[in-house]
mmCIF file of C-alpha atoms and ligand atoms in Angstrom:
data_model
loop_
_atom_site.group_PDB
_atom_site.id
_atom_site.type_symbol
_atom_site.label_atom_id
_atom_site.label_comp_id
_atom_site.label_asym_id
_atom_site.label_seq_id
_atom_site.Cartn_x
_atom_site.Cartn_y
_atom_site.Cartn_z
ATOM 1 C CA MET A 1 -139.142 43.293 39.278
ATOM 2 C CA LEU A 2 -138.147 40.293 41.366
ATOM 3 C CA ILE A 3 -135.200 39.564 39.086
ATOM 4 C CA THR A 4 -133.997 43.160 39.430
ATOM 5 C CA ASN A 5 -134.195 42.919 43.209
ATOM 6 C CA LEU A 6 -132.302 39.649 43.258
ATOM 7 C CA LYS A 7 -129.588 41.121 41.053
ATOM 8 C CA LYS A 8 -129.162 44.101 43.352
ATOM 9 C CA LYS A 9 -129.101 41.943 46.470
ATOM 10 C CA ASN A 10 -126.609 39.456 45.040
ATOM 11 C CA LYS A 11 -124.367 41.941 43.248
ATOM 12 C CA MET A 12 -121.189 40.259 44.447
ATOM 13 C CA SER A 13 -122.546 36.718 44.715
ATOM 14 C CA LYS A 14 -119.957 34.001 45.047
ATOM 15 C CA ILE A 15 -120.272 30.252 44.726
ATOM 16 C CA LYS A 16 -117.861 27.680 46.152
ATOM 17 C CA ILE A 17 -116.873 25.569 43.172
ATOM 18 C CA ALA A 18 -115.528 22.047 43.520
ATOM 19 C CA GLU A 19 -115.164 21.409 39.788
ATOM 20 C CA LEU A 20 -115.961 23.065 36.471
ATOM 21 C CA PHE A 21 -115.537 20.962 33.350
ATOM 22 C CA TYR A 22 -116.898 20.186 29.906
ATOM 23 C CA SER A 23 -117.923 16.615 29.147
ATOM 24 C CA ILE A 24 -120.701 14.364 27.863
ATOM 25 C CA GLN A 25 -123.638 13.920 30.211
ATOM 26 C CA GLY A 26 -123.507 10.232 31.119
ATOM 27 C CA GLU A 27 -126.796 9.764 32.985
ATOM 28 C CA GLY A 28 -130.533 10.294 32.734
ATOM 29 C CA ARG A 29 -132.569 12.418 30.358
ATOM 30 C CA TYR A 30 -129.618 14.204 28.734
ATOM 31 C CA MET A 31 -127.370 11.157 28.370
ATOM 32 C CA GLY A 32 -124.950 11.843 25.476
ATOM 33 C CA VAL A 33 -125.471 15.624 25.390
ATOM 34 C CA PRO A 34 -122.337 17.839 25.533
ATOM 35 C CA SER A 35 -122.559 19.630 28.835
ATOM 36 C CA VAL A 36 -120.793 22.014 31.172
ATOM 37 C CA PHE A 37 -120.674 20.596 34.697
ATOM 38 C CA LEU A 38 -120.621 23.046 37.550
ATOM 39 C CA ARG A 39 -120.001 21.052 40.717
ATOM 40 C CA VAL A 40 -120.675 23.144 43.799
ATOM 41 C CA PHE A 41 -119.272 22.366 47.227
ATOM 42 C CA GLY A 42 -121.329 20.993 50.128
ATOM 43 C CA CYS A 43 -123.811 18.202 50.766
ATOM 44 C CA ASN A 44 -126.269 17.291 53.523
ATOM 45 C CA PHE A 45 -125.451 13.559 53.092
ATOM 46 C CA LYS A 46 -122.372 11.276 53.047
ATOM 47 C CA CYS A 47 -123.788 8.199 51.287
ATOM 48 C CA ALA A 48 -121.092 5.948 52.746
ATOM 49 C CA GLY A 49 -123.219 2.830 52.179
ATOM 50 C CA PHE A 50 -122.852 2.622 48.365
ATOM 51 C CA GLY A 51 -121.130 -0.573 47.270
ATOM 52 C CA MET A 52 -121.001 -1.920 50.840
ATOM 53 C CA PRO A 53 -122.827 -4.861 52.410
ATOM 54 C CA ARG A 54 -126.081 -3.577 53.860
ATOM 55 C CA GLY A 55 -125.557 -1.898 57.226
ATOM 56 C CA GLU A 56 -121.836 -1.266 56.676
ATOM 57 C CA LEU A 57 -120.284 2.071 55.785
ATOM 58 C CA SER A 58 -117.292 2.809 53.562
ATOM 59 C CA THR A 59 -114.208 4.420 55.111
ATOM 60 C CA GLU A 60 -112.456 5.105 51.777
ATOM 61 C CA ALA A 61 -113.091 8.863 51.797
ATOM 62 C CA GLU A 62 -111.935 9.126 55.419
ATOM 63 C CA GLU A 63 -108.728 7.239 54.603
ATOM 64 C CA ILE A 64 -107.991 9.532 51.660
ATOM 65 C CA SER A 65 -108.684 12.590 53.800
ATOM 66 C CA LYS A 66 -105.810 11.569 56.098
ATOM 67 C CA ARG A 67 -103.409 12.043 53.145
ATOM 68 C CA VAL A 68 -104.975 15.287 51.927
ATOM 69 C CA GLU A 69 -101.627 17.147 51.793
ATOM 70 C CA PHE A 70 -100.538 14.947 48.869
ATOM 71 C CA PHE A 71 -103.297 16.208 46.578
ATOM 72 C CA LYS A 72 -102.990 19.648 44.990
ATOM 73 C CA ASP A 73 -106.210 19.576 42.982
ATOM 74 C CA TYR A 74 -109.199 17.399 42.171
ATOM 75 C CA LYS A 75 -107.531 15.633 39.253
ATOM 76 C CA GLU A 76 -104.945 14.135 41.649
ATOM 77 C CA LEU A 77 -107.553 12.651 43.977
ATOM 78 C CA PRO A 78 -108.036 8.867 44.012
ATOM 79 C CA LEU A 79 -111.264 7.314 42.752
ATOM 80 C CA VAL A 80 -113.249 5.272 45.247
ATOM 81 C CA SER A 81 -115.122 2.028 44.669
ATOM 82 C CA THR A 82 -117.418 2.422 47.715
ATOM 83 C CA GLY A 83 -119.300 5.347 49.213
ATOM 84 C CA CYS A 84 -119.978 8.664 47.449
ATOM 85 C CA ASP A 85 -117.874 8.897 44.268
ATOM 86 C CA SER A 86 -117.720 12.709 44.529
ATOM 87 C CA TYR A 87 -116.646 12.705 48.177
ATOM 88 C CA ALA A 88 -114.270 15.676 47.839
ATOM 89 C CA SER A 89 -117.166 17.946 46.871
ATOM 90 C CA TRP A 90 -118.492 17.874 50.440
ATOM 91 C CA HIS A 91 -115.859 16.382 52.772
ATOM 92 C CA PRO A 92 -114.479 19.222 54.968
ATOM 93 C CA SER A 93 -110.869 18.018 54.521
ATOM 94 C CA PHE A 94 -110.998 18.936 50.823
ATOM 95 C CA LYS A 95 -112.691 22.298 51.262
ATOM 96 C CA HIS A 96 -109.501 24.204 50.429
ATOM 97 C CA LEU A 97 -109.484 22.674 46.906
ATOM 98 C CA SER A 98 -112.781 24.459 46.119
ATOM 99 C CA PRO A 99 -112.424 28.226 45.581
ATOM 100 C CA ASN A 100 -115.169 30.797 46.092
ATOM 101 C CA ILE A 101 -115.706 32.367 42.697
ATOM 102 C CA ASP A 102 -117.795 35.451 41.979
ATOM 103 C CA THR A 103 -120.551 34.929 39.436
ATOM 104 C CA ASP A 104 -119.011 37.326 36.847
ATOM 105 C CA SER A 105 -115.738 35.360 36.800
ATOM 106 C CA LEU A 106 -117.652 32.105 36.809
ATOM 107 C CA ALA A 107 -119.649 33.088 33.707
ATOM 108 C CA ASP A 108 -116.310 33.945 32.006
ATOM 109 C CA GLN A 109 -114.783 30.611 32.998
ATOM 110 C CA ILE A 110 -117.839 28.665 31.846
ATOM 111 C CA CYS A 111 -117.785 30.321 28.411
ATOM 112 C CA SER A 112 -114.039 29.804 28.083
ATOM 113 C CA ILE A 113 -114.458 26.004 28.221
ATOM 114 C CA LEU A 114 -117.242 25.903 25.614
ATOM 115 C CA PRO A 115 -115.897 24.751 22.217
ATOM 116 C CA LYS A 116 -117.051 27.987 20.475
ATOM 117 C CA LYS A 117 -116.710 30.140 23.625
ATOM 118 C CA THR A 118 -120.420 30.808 23.568
ATOM 119 C CA TRP A 119 -123.505 28.605 24.140
ATOM 120 C CA GLN A 120 -124.663 26.589 21.125
ATOM 121 C CA ASP A 121 -126.396 23.274 21.844
ATOM 122 C CA GLU A 122 -124.644 22.610 25.129
ATOM 123 C CA HIS A 123 -126.482 21.980 28.342
ATOM 124 C CA LEU A 124 -125.513 23.224 31.835
ATOM 125 C CA VAL A 125 -125.512 20.723 34.696
ATOM 126 C CA ILE A 126 -125.384 22.185 38.192
ATOM 127 C CA THR A 127 -124.369 19.326 40.397
ATOM 128 C CA GLY A 128 -122.602 18.623 43.661
ATOM 129 C CA GLY A 129 -122.479 17.791 46.438
ATOM 130 C CA GLU A 130 -126.038 18.985 46.778
ATOM 131 C CA PRO A 131 -126.603 22.042 44.561
ATOM 132 C CA LEU A 132 -129.858 23.179 46.206
ATOM 133 C CA LEU A 133 -128.355 24.028 49.592
ATOM 134 C CA GLY A 134 -127.507 27.690 50.245
ATOM 135 C CA TRP A 135 -126.327 28.403 46.675
ATOM 136 C CA GLN A 136 -129.936 28.943 45.560
ATOM 137 C CA ARG A 137 -129.413 32.580 46.496
ATOM 138 C CA SER A 138 -126.498 32.975 44.066
ATOM 139 C CA TYR A 139 -127.766 31.188 40.941
ATOM 140 C CA PRO A 140 -129.940 34.075 39.623
ATOM 141 C CA ASP A 141 -126.845 36.279 39.380
ATOM 142 C CA LEU A 142 -124.983 33.637 37.413
ATOM 143 C CA LEU A 143 -127.860 32.567 35.191
ATOM 144 C CA ASN A 144 -128.919 36.154 34.409
ATOM 145 C CA HIS A 145 -125.383 37.056 33.349
ATOM 146 C CA PRO A 146 -125.292 38.347 29.722
ATOM 147 C CA LYS A 147 -122.807 35.610 28.791
ATOM 148 C CA MET A 148 -125.344 32.981 29.870
ATOM 149 C CA GLU A 149 -128.238 34.392 27.812
ATOM 150 C CA ALA A 150 -127.955 31.851 24.970
ATOM 151 C CA LEU A 151 -128.039 28.936 27.419
ATOM 152 C CA LYS A 152 -131.338 27.103 26.930
ATOM 153 C CA GLU A 153 -131.164 23.844 28.908
ATOM 154 C CA ILE A 154 -130.215 23.517 32.554
ATOM 155 C CA THR A 155 -130.333 20.565 34.919
ATOM 156 C CA PHE A 156 -129.952 20.545 38.673
ATOM 157 C CA GLU A 157 -128.644 17.167 39.811
ATOM 158 C CA THR A 158 -130.061 16.988 43.303
ATOM 159 C CA ASN A 159 -130.736 14.410 45.992
ATOM 160 C CA GLY A 160 -134.297 15.744 46.219
ATOM 161 C CA THR A 161 -134.295 16.742 49.878
ATOM 162 C CA GLN A 162 -133.985 20.518 49.604
ATOM 163 C CA LYS A 163 -137.023 22.743 49.258
ATOM 164 C CA LEU A 164 -136.772 25.670 46.879
ATOM 165 C CA THR A 165 -136.642 29.006 48.649
ATOM 166 C CA PRO A 166 -139.690 31.192 47.808
ATOM 167 C CA GLU A 167 -137.396 33.700 46.038
ATOM 168 C CA PHE A 168 -135.645 31.087 43.914
ATOM 169 C CA LYS A 169 -138.919 29.340 43.082
ATOM 170 C CA GLU A 170 -140.415 32.606 41.874
ATOM 171 C CA TYR A 171 -137.313 33.300 39.822
ATOM 172 C CA LEU A 172 -137.460 29.831 38.189
ATOM 173 C CA SER A 173 -141.170 30.258 37.422
ATOM 174 C CA ASP A 174 -140.251 32.874 34.804
ATOM 175 C CA TRP A 175 -138.000 30.533 32.830
ATOM 176 C CA ASN A 176 -140.729 29.285 30.495
ATOM 177 C CA ASP A 177 -141.133 32.856 29.236
ATOM 178 C CA TRP A 178 -137.430 32.916 28.374
ATOM 179 C CA ASN A 179 -137.613 29.592 26.469
ATOM 180 C CA ARG A 180 -135.351 27.965 29.003
ATOM 181 C CA GLU A 181 -135.872 24.326 29.823
ATOM 182 C CA LEU A 182 -135.359 23.437 33.442
ATOM 183 C CA THR A 183 -134.846 19.861 34.640
ATOM 184 C CA PHE A 184 -134.390 18.400 38.095
ATOM 185 C CA SER A 185 -132.536 15.101 37.963
ATOM 186 C CA VAL A 186 -133.427 13.711 41.379
ATOM 187 C CA SER A 187 -131.123 10.968 42.615
ATOM 188 C CA ALA A 188 -133.183 10.002 45.648
ATOM 189 C CA LYS A 189 -131.143 7.955 48.103
ATOM 190 C CA LEU A 190 -132.366 4.470 48.997
ATOM 191 C CA PRO A 191 -131.197 2.656 52.176
ATOM 192 C CA CYS A 192 -128.228 1.151 50.221
ATOM 193 C CA SER A 193 -126.719 4.680 50.297
ATOM 194 C CA GLY A 194 -126.414 4.469 54.078
ATOM 195 C CA GLU A 195 -128.840 7.386 54.543
ATOM 196 C CA LYS A 196 -132.094 7.022 56.496
ATOM 197 C CA TRP A 197 -135.337 6.662 54.519
ATOM 198 C CA GLU A 198 -137.074 9.460 56.421
ATOM 199 C CA ASP A 199 -134.214 11.868 55.667
ATOM 200 C CA ALA A 200 -133.823 10.885 52.013
ATOM 201 C CA ILE A 201 -137.285 10.213 50.553
ATOM 202 C CA LYS A 202 -139.113 13.542 50.408
ATOM 203 C CA PRO A 203 -141.969 13.244 47.899
ATOM 204 C CA GLU A 204 -143.442 16.665 48.686
ATOM 205 C CA VAL A 205 -140.115 18.359 47.888
ATOM 206 C CA VAL A 206 -139.831 16.677 44.483
ATOM 207 C CA CYS A 207 -143.468 17.435 43.639
ATOM 208 C CA GLU A 208 -142.657 21.092 44.225
ATOM 209 C CA TYR A 209 -139.832 20.906 41.639
ATOM 210 C CA GLU A 210 -142.438 19.768 39.108
ATOM 211 C CA GLU A 211 -144.249 23.082 39.597
ATOM 212 C CA VAL A 212 -141.374 24.939 37.916
ATOM 213 C CA GLY A 213 -139.712 22.359 35.654
ATOM 214 C CA THR A 214 -139.440 18.747 34.590
ATOM 215 C CA ALA A 215 -138.370 16.368 37.344
ATOM 216 C CA TYR A 216 -137.382 12.739 37.108
ATOM 217 C CA LEU A 217 -136.223 10.195 39.665
ATOM 218 C CA LYS A 218 -133.036 8.156 39.335
ATOM 219 C CA PHE A 219 -132.344 5.295 41.722
ATOM 220 C CA VAL A 220 -128.935 3.656 42.133
ATOM 221 C CA ILE A 221 -129.433 -0.116 42.216
ATOM 222 C CA ALA A 222 -127.112 -2.976 43.161
ATOM 223 C CA THR A 223 -129.388 -5.757 44.412
ATOM 224 C CA GLU A 224 -132.945 -7.098 44.303
ATOM 225 C CA GLN A 225 -133.459 -5.495 47.734
ATOM 226 C CA ASP A 226 -132.540 -2.071 46.274
ATOM 227 C CA PHE A 227 -135.027 -2.696 43.472
ATOM 228 C CA ALA A 228 -137.765 -3.513 46.022
ATOM 229 C CA ASP A 229 -136.849 -0.316 47.940
ATOM 230 C CA ALA A 230 -137.034 1.694 44.698
ATOM 231 C CA GLU A 231 -140.541 0.337 43.977
ATOM 232 C CA CYS A 232 -141.626 1.288 47.487
ATOM 233 C CA ALA A 233 -140.181 4.790 47.059
ATOM 234 C CA VAL A 234 -141.843 5.242 43.656
ATOM 235 C CA ALA A 235 -145.206 4.357 45.243
ATOM 236 C CA ALA A 236 -144.635 7.070 47.871
ATOM 237 C CA TYR A 237 -143.731 9.689 45.237
ATOM 238 C CA ARG A 238 -146.721 8.755 43.063
ATOM 239 C CA LYS A 239 -149.040 8.944 46.086
ATOM 240 C CA ALA A 240 -147.845 12.498 46.649
ATOM 241 C CA GLY A 241 -148.653 13.368 43.012
ATOM 242 C CA PHE A 242 -145.272 12.968 41.316
ATOM 243 C CA LYS A 243 -145.797 12.607 37.540
ATOM 244 C CA GLY A 244 -142.269 12.302 36.122
ATOM 245 C CA HIS A 245 -140.258 9.425 34.709
ATOM 246 C CA VAL A 246 -138.296 6.965 36.829
ATOM 247 C CA TYR A 247 -134.844 5.614 35.948
ATOM 248 C CA LEU A 248 -132.887 2.741 37.432
ATOM 249 C CA MET A 249 -129.112 3.149 37.262
ATOM 250 C CA PRO A 250 -126.426 0.586 38.157
ATOM 251 C CA VAL A 251 -124.198 1.256 41.146
ATOM 252 C CA GLY A 252 -120.530 1.662 40.277
ATOM 253 C CA GLY A 253 -118.170 4.632 40.350
ATOM 254 C CA VAL A 254 -115.448 2.343 38.955
ATOM 255 C CA GLU A 255 -115.701 0.124 35.891
ATOM 256 C CA SER A 256 -115.192 -3.220 37.667
ATOM 257 C CA VAL A 257 -118.216 -2.594 39.934
ATOM 258 C CA TYR A 258 -120.370 -1.008 37.218
ATOM 259 C CA ALA A 259 -119.744 -3.893 34.777
ATOM 260 C CA LEU A 260 -120.881 -6.402 37.385
ATOM 261 C CA ASN A 261 -124.458 -5.210 37.545
ATOM 262 C CA ASN A 262 -125.376 -2.966 34.596
ATOM 263 C CA ARG A 263 -127.050 -5.809 32.663
ATOM 264 C CA ALA A 264 -128.939 -7.017 35.738
ATOM 265 C CA VAL A 265 -130.236 -3.488 36.402
ATOM 266 C CA ALA A 266 -131.292 -3.121 32.749
ATOM 267 C CA ASP A 267 -133.261 -6.368 33.127
ATOM 268 C CA MET A 268 -134.938 -5.094 36.312
ATOM 269 C CA ALA A 269 -135.891 -1.847 34.559
ATOM 270 C CA MET A 270 -137.438 -3.734 31.640
ATOM 271 C CA LYS A 271 -139.349 -6.038 33.968
ATOM 272 C CA ALA A 272 -140.827 -3.079 35.856
ATOM 273 C CA GLY A 273 -141.462 -0.899 32.777
ATOM 274 C CA LEU A 274 -139.069 1.733 34.120
ATOM 275 C CA ARG A 275 -136.301 3.574 32.263
ATOM 276 C CA TYR A 276 -132.683 2.455 32.410
ATOM 277 C CA SER A 277 -129.950 5.025 32.838
ATOM 278 C CA ASP A 278 -126.392 4.154 32.030
ATOM 279 C CA ARG A 279 -123.387 5.863 33.634
ATOM 280 C CA LEU A 280 -121.550 6.613 30.385
ATOM 281 C CA GLN A 281 -118.819 8.456 32.257
ATOM 282 C CA VAL A 282 -117.639 5.140 33.698
ATOM 283 C CA PRO A 283 -116.903 3.178 30.468
ATOM 284 C CA LEU A 284 -115.984 6.338 28.502
ATOM 285 C CA PHE A 285 -113.837 8.206 30.998
ATOM 286 C CA LYS A 286 -113.322 5.775 33.908
ATOM 287 C CA ASN A 287 -115.331 8.252 36.025
ATOM 288 C CA GLU A 288 -112.161 10.279 36.603
ATOM 289 C CA TRP A 289 -112.472 13.653 38.316
ATOM 290 C CA GLY A 290 -113.240 16.291 35.673
ATOM 291 C CA THR A 291 -115.309 13.947 33.484
HETATM 292 S S1 SF4 B 1 -126.110 13.068 47.929
HETATM 293 FE FE1 SF4 B 1 -124.732 12.757 46.176
HETATM 294 S S2 SF4 B 1 -122.976 14.134 46.549
HETATM 295 FE FE2 SF4 B 1 -124.120 13.964 48.492
HETATM 296 S S3 SF4 B 1 -123.041 12.342 49.573
HETATM 297 FE FE3 SF4 B 1 -124.758 11.379 48.454
HETATM 298 S S4 SF4 B 1 -123.908 10.712 46.483
HETATM 299 FE FE4 SF4 B 1 -122.447 12.155 47.413
#
C-alpha cells in the first residue's frame, strides 16, 4: 500500500545526477565487486581539511571553480590532492554539469551501461555528495522500476548524518521480503576532514540505518591523531548500540598521497583488530572521474 502511494506521489520523480558509471567497487564491504555508481548532486559538508595540516583548509576546489568555463563535463575536471575528491558533486559552481533526470530515463541509462544490459551479479552504489539528503523521496520510484527488479544488492555511501524520512524507512523495511540486500557504507567524518565533531559524528542516525539494513563505518586515516579520533568515535557509536564492522581506510584521492600511508593504516587496523579498506580505484584507475 505504502509503495503504491509513493509511486503515485513521485510519478515524475527526478534526481540530479553528477555521475553515472560502471566500475569496480574499490572500498569497504563490496571491494572488487562490479558496480554501477550513481553519484547524486549535493552535500551538507565540504571536507576541505583532508590532506591538509590540522586546522588548515584546502582551496583546491575553489581555485578550480574559478576556471569552471573550461570544463564541459566531469571527465575534464582536474583531480585534487587535498579536500573532498568529489568536490564537483556538491560545489555550486559545477551544478550545471549535473542534469536532473527522471527516474524512468535513469533506469534506462543504468541498464544501458550494464555489460548484459540487465542486472546479473552487479551491485548498485548510490553515492554523492551525500545521497540521503532530499533524494530519499525519489529513490522508491527508481528502485521499483521494472528494469531494476533483478537488482539484489544496493549500497548507500553516506556520511552518516542524515536521518531516514519515515516514508523512506518504511519503504526500505520491506526489502528483506524482496530478497534485496541493503548496505549503508558510512564514511563518518573525523576532525581531519575539517568538519566539526558535533556535526559529523551522529551515532543515533547510524544505529537507525541498522534497523533496515547492514551498516558499517569507514574512517579515513592519515595520522596517529586520526586513529585516536577514530577510536573515540567508535566508542561513541558502540555506546549508542552500533553493532556493525569498522574499517580504516588510507587518505589519498591521488596515488602519491595514498601510497604514502596505506601500509601504515593497514598496520593500525591490525593493531586495533579493525578491518582495513583499500581504495582500489586509486591504484587501478588513478581515481579519475567516472571510475
Ligand atoms: S561528505 Fe563526502 S562528498 Fe561530502 S564533502 Fe565530505 S567527502 Fe565530499
